[in-house]
PDB file of C-alpha atoms in Angstrom:
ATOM      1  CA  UNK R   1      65.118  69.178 161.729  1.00  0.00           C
ATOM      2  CA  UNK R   2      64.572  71.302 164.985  1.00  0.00           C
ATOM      3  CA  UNK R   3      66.401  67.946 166.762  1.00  0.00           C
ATOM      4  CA  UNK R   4      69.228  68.016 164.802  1.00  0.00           C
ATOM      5  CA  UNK R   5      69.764  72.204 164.995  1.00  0.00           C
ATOM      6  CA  UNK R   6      69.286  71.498 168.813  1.00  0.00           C
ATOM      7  CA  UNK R   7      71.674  68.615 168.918  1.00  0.00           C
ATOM      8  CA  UNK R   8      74.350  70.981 167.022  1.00  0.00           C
ATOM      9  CA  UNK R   9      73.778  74.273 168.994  1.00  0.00           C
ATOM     10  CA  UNK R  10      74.964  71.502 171.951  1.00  0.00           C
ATOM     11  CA  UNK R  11      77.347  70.658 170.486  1.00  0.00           C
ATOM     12  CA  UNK R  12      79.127  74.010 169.635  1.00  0.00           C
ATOM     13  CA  UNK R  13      77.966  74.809 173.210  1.00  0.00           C
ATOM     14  CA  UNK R  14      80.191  72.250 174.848  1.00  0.00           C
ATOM     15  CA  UNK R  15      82.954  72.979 172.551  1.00  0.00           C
ATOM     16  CA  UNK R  16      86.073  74.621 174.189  1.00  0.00           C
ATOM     17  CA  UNK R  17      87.176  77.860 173.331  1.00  0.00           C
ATOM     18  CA  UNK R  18      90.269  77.995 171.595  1.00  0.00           C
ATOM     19  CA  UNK R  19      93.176  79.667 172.876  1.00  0.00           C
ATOM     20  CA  UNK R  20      94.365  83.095 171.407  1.00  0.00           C
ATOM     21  CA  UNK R  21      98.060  83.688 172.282  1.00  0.00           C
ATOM     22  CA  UNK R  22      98.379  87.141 170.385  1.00  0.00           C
ATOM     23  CA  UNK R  23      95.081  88.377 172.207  1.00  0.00           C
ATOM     24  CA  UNK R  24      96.160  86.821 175.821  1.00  0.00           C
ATOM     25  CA  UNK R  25      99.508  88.321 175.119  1.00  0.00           C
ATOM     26  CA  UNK R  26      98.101  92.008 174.155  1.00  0.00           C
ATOM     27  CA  UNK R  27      95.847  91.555 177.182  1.00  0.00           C
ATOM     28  CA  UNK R  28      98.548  90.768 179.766  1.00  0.00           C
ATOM     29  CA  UNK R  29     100.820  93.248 178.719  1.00  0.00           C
ATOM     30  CA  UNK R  30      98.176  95.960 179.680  1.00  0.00           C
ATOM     31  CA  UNK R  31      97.826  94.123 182.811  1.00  0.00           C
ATOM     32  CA  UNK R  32     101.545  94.066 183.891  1.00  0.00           C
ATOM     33  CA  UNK R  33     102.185  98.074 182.747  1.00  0.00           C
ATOM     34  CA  UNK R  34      99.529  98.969 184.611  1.00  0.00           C
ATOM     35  CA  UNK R  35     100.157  97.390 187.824  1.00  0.00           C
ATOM     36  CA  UNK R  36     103.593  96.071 187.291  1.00  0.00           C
ATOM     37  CA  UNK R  37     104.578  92.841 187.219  1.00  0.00           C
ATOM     38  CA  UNK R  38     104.113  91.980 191.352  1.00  0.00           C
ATOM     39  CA  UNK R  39     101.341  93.965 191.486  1.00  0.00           C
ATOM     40  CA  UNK R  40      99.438  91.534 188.372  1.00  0.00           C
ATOM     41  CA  UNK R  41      98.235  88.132 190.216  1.00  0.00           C
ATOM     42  CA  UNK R  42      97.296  85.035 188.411  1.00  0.00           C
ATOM     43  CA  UNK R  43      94.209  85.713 188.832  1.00  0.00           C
ATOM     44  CA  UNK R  44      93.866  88.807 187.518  1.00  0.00           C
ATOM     45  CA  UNK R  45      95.537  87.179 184.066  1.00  0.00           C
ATOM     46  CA  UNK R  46      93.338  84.294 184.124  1.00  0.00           C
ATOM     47  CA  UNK R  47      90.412  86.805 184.062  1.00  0.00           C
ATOM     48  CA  UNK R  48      91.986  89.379 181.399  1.00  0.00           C
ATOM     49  CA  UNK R  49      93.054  86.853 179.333  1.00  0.00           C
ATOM     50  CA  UNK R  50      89.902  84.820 179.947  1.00  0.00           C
ATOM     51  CA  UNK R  51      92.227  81.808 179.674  1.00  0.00           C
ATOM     52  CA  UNK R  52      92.816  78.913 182.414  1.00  0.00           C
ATOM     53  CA  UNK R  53      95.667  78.974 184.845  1.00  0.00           C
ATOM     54  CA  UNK R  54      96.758  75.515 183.248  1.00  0.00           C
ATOM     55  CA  UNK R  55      96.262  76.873 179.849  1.00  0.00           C
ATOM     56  CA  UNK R  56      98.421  79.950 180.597  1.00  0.00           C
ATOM     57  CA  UNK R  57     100.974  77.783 181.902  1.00  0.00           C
ATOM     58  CA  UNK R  58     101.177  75.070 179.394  1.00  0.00           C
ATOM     59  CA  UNK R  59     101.679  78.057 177.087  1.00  0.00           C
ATOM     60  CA  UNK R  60     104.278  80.139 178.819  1.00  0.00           C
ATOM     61  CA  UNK R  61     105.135  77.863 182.141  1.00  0.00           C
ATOM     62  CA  UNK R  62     104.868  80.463 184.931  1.00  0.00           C
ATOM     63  CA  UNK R  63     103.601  84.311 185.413  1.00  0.00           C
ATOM     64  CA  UNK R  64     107.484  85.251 184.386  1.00  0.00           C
ATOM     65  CA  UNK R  65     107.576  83.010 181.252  1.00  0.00           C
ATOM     66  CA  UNK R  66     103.960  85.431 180.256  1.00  0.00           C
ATOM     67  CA  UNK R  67     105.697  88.298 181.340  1.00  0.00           C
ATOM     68  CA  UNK R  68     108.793  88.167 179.113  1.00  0.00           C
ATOM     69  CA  UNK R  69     106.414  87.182 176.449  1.00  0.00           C
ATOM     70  CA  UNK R  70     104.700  90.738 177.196  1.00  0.00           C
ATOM     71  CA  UNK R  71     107.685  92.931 177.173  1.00  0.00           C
ATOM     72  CA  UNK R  72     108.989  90.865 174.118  1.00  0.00           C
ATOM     73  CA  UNK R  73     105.412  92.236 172.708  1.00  0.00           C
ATOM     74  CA  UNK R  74     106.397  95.566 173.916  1.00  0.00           C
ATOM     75  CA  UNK R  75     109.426  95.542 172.184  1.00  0.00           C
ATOM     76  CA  UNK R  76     107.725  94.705 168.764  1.00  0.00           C
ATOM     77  CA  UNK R  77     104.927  96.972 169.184  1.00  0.00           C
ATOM     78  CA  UNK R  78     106.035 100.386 170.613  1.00  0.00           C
ATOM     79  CA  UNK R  79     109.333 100.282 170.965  1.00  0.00           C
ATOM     80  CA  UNK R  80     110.132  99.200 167.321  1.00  0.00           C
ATOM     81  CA  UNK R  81     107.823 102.116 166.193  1.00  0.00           C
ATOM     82  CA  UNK R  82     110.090 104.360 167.808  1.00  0.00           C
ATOM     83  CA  UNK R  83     113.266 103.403 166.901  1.00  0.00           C
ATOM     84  CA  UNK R  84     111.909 103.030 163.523  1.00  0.00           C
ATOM     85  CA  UNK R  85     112.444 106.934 163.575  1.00  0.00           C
ATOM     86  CA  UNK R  86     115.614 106.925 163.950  1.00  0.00           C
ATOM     87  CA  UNK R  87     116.590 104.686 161.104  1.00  0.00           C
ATOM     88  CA  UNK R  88     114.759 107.143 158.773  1.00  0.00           C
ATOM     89  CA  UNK R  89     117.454 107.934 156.410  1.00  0.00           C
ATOM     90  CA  UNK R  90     115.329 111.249 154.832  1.00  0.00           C
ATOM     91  CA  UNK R  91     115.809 113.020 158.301  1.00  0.00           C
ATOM     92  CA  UNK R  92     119.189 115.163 159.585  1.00  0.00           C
ATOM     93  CA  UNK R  93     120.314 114.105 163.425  1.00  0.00           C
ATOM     94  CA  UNK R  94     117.970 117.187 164.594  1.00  0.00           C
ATOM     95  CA  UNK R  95     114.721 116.093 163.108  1.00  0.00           C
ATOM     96  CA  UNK R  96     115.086 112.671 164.037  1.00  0.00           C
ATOM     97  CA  UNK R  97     115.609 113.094 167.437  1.00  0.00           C
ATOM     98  CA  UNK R  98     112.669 115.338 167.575  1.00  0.00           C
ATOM     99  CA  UNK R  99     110.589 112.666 165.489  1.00  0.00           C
ATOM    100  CA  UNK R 100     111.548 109.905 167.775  1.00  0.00           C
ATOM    101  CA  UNK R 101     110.664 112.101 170.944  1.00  0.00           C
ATOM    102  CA  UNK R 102     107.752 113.032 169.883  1.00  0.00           C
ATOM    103  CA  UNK R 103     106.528 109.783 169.078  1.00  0.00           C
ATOM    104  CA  UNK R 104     107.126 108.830 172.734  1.00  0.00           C
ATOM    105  CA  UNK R 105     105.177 111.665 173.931  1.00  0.00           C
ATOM    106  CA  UNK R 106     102.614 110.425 172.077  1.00  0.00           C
ATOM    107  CA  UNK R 107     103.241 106.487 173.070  1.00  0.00           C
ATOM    108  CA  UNK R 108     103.353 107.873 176.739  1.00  0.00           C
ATOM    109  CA  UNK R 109     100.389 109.891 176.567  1.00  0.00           C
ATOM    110  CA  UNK R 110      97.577 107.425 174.666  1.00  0.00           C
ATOM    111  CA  UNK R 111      94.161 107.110 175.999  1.00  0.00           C
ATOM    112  CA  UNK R 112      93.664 103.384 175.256  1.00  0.00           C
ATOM    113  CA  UNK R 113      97.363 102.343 176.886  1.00  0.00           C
ATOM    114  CA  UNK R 114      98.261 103.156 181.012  1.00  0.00           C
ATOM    115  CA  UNK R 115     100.798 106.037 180.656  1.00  0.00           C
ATOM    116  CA  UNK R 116     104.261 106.162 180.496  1.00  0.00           C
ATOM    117  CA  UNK R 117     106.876 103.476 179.480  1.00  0.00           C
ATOM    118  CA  UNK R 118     106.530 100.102 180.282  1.00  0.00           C
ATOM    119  CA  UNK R 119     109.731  98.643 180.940  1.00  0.00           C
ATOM    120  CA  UNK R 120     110.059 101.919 183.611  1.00  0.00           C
ATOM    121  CA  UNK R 121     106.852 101.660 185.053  1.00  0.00           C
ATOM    122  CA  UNK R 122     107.441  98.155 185.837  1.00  0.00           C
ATOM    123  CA  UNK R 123     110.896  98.466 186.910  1.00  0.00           C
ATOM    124  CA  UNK R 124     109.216 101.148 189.935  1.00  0.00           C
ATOM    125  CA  UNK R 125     108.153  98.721 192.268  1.00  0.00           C
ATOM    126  CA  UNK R 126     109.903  95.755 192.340  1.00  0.00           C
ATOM    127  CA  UNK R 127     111.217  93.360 195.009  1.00  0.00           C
ATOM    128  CA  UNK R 128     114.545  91.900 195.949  1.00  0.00           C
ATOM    129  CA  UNK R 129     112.556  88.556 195.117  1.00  0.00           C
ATOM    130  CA  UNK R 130     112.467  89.670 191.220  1.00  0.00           C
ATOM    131  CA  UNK R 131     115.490  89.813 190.744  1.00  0.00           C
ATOM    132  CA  UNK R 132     115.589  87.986 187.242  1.00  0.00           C
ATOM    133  CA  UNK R 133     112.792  90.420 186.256  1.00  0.00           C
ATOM    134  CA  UNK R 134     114.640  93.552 187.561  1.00  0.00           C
ATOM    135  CA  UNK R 135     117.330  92.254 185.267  1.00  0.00           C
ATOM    136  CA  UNK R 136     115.781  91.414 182.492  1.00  0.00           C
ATOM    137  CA  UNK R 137     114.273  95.601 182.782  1.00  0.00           C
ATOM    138  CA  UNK R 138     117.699  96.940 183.031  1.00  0.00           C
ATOM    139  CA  UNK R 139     118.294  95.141 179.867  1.00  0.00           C
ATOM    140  CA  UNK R 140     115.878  96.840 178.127  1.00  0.00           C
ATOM    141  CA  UNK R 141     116.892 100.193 179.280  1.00  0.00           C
ATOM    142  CA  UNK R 142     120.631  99.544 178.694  1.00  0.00           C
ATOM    143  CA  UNK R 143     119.112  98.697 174.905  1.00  0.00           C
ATOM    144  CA  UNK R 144     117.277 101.782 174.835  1.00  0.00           C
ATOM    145  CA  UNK R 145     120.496 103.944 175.307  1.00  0.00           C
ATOM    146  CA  UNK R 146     122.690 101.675 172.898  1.00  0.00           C
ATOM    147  CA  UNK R 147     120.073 102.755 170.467  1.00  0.00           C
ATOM    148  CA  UNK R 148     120.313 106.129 170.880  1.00  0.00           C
ATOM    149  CA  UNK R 149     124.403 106.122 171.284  1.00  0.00           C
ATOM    150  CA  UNK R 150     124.448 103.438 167.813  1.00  0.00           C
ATOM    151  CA  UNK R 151     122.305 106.447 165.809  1.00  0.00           C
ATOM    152  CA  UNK R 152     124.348 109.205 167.094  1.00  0.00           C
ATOM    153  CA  UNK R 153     127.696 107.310 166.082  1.00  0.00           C
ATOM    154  CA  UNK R 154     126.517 106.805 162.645  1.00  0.00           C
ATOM    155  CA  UNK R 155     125.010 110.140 162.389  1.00  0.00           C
ATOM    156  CA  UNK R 156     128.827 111.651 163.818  1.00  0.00           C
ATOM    157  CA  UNK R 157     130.308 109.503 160.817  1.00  0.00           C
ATOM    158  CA  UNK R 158     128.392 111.280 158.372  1.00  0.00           C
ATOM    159  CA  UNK R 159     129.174 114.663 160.085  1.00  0.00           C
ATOM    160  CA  UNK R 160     125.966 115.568 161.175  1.00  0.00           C
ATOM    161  CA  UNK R 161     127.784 116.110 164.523  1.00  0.00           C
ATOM    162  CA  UNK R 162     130.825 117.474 165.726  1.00  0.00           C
ATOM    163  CA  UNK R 163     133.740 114.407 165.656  1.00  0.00           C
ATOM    164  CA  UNK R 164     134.592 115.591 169.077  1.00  0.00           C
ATOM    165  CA  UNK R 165     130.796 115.062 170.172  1.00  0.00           C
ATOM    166  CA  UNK R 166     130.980 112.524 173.216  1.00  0.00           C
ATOM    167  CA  UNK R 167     127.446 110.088 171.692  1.00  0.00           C
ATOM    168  CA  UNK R 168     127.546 108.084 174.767  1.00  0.00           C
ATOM    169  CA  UNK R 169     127.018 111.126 177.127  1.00  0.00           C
ATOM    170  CA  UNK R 170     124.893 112.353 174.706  1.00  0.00           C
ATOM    171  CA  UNK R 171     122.747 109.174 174.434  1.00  0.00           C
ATOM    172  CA  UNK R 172     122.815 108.585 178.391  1.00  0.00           C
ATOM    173  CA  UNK R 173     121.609 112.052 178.614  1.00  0.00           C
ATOM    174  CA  UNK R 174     118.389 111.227 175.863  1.00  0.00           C
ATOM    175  CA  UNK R 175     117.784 108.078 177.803  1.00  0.00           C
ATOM    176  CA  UNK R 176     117.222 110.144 181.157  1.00  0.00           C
ATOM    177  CA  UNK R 177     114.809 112.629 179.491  1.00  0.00           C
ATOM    178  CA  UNK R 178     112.886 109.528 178.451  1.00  0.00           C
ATOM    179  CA  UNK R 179     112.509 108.069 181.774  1.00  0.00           C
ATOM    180  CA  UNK R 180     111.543 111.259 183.021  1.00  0.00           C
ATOM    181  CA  UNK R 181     108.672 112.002 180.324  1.00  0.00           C
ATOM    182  CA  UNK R 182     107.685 108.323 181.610  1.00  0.00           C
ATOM    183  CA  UNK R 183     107.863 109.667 185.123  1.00  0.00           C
ATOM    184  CA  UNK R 184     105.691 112.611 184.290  1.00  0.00           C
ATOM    185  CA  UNK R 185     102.692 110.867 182.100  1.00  0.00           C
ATOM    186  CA  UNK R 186     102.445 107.946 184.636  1.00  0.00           C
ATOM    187  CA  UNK R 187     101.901 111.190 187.416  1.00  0.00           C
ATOM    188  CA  UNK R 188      99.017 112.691 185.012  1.00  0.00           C
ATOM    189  CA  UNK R 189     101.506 114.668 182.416  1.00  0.00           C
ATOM    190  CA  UNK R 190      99.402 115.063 178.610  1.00  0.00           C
ATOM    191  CA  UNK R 191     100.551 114.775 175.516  1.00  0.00           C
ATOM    192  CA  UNK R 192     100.792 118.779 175.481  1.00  0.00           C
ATOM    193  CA  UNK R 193     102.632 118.757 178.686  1.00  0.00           C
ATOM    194  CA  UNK R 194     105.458 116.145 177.434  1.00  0.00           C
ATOM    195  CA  UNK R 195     105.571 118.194 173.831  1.00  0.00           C
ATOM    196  CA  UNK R 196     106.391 121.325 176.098  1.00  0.00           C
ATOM    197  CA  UNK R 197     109.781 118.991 177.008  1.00  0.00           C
ATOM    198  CA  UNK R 198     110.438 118.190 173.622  1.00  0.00           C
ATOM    199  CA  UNK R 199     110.405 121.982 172.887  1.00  0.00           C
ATOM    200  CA  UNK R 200     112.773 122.601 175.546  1.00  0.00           C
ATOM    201  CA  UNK R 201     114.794 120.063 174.452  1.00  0.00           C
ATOM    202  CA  UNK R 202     115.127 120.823 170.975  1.00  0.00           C
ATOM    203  CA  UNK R 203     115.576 124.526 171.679  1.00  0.00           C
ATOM    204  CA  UNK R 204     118.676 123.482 173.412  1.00  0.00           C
ATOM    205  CA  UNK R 205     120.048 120.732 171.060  1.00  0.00           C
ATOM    206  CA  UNK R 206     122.585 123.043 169.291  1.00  0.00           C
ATOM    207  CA  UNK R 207     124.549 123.440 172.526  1.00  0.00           C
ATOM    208  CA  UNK R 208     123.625 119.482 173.767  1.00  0.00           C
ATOM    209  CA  UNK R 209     124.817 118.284 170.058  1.00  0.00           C
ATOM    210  CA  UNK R 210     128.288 120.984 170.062  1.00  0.00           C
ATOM    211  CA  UNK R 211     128.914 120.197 174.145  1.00  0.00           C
ATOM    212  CA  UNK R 212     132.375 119.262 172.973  1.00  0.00           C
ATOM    213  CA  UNK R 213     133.154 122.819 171.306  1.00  0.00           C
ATOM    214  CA  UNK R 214     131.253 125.175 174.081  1.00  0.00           C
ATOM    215  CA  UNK R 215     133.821 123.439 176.329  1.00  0.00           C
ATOM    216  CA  UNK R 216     136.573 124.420 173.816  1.00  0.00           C
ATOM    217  CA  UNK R 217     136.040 128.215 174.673  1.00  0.00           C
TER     218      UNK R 217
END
């Protein structure tokens, strides 16, 4: 009996471990928005992921194919959350916006995630040599703003904002705050510290919502 349990514990032993995409995704992600994508070697994904170099490849072809895979898993993880917000239907334009900011102070600002946002953080530091990558991040931020400009036009329709309201300044304007509260978490800012913009910003979002009719006077 002990020669059979031996013969099986070799087995299982020799065995090799099979690969987890969803983990070796999660894992790389952290990887690339914390050091960005040139600053995350191979090597430093073969040892997060604790997969081979030939197994990563097979699976996503090259450290861009893994990356795209990561900000796709980006996209489905925080950034849906967020814009989930938005397409509450039980909140005005004003709570909303509010909602969805302060769900990115808090995505920004969580212990167990590198600060900030991580199609800016990445964007930061990149070469002219990335330039499919630095395109593929401008992407992402143009969709960020569309976002915000597609909820504000809807929201106008239902005359929750002025009709003269311009919802693409409007939205460009959101999408700058956002890079900035990415700006200030990645530099140390706390969830407290990014709330204290929200504040700001929501004290002033009568005058940022009615731009159009200030102007009128």
């Amino acid at each position: 009996m002990t020669e059979v349990t031996d013969t099986l514990n070799r087995k299982s032993r020799g065995r090799p471990k099979v690969f987890d995409r969803e983990d070796a995704l999660d894992k790389a992600l952290m990887l690339f928005w914390a050091h960005g994508y040139e600053g995350t070697s191979l090597s430093d994904l073969v040892e997060a992921t604790g997969a081979k170099a030939p197994t990563l490849y097979a699976e996503f072809e090259n450290k861009e194919g893994l990356f795209r895979a990561a900000m796709q898993r980006y996209i489905e993880t925080f950034s849906a959350q967020r814009n989930a917000v938005l397409d509450d239907e039980s909140r005005d334009v004003k709570s909303a916006i509010e909602a969805y900011f302060r769900a990115t102070a808090a995505c920004f600002t969580e212990c167990d995630k590198p600060a900030g946002c991580f199609f800016i953080c990445t964007s930061s530091a990149l070469s002219s040599g990335s330039e499919e990558i630095a395109h593929m991040l401008a992407q992402q931020h143009h969709a960020q703003e569309r976002a915000l400009k597609q909820f504000l036009e809807l929201r106008q329709q239902r005359g929750e904002l002025p009709q003269c309201a311009d919802s693409a300044t409007l939205a460009s304007f959101l999408a700058c705050l956002l890079q900035g509260m990415s700006v200030r978490a990645r530099e140390g800012a706390t969830r407290d510290d990014l709330d204290g913009i929200v504040n700001t910003q929501m004290a002033i979002w009568p005058a940022l919502a009615g731009y159009c009719e200030l102007n009128k006077g």
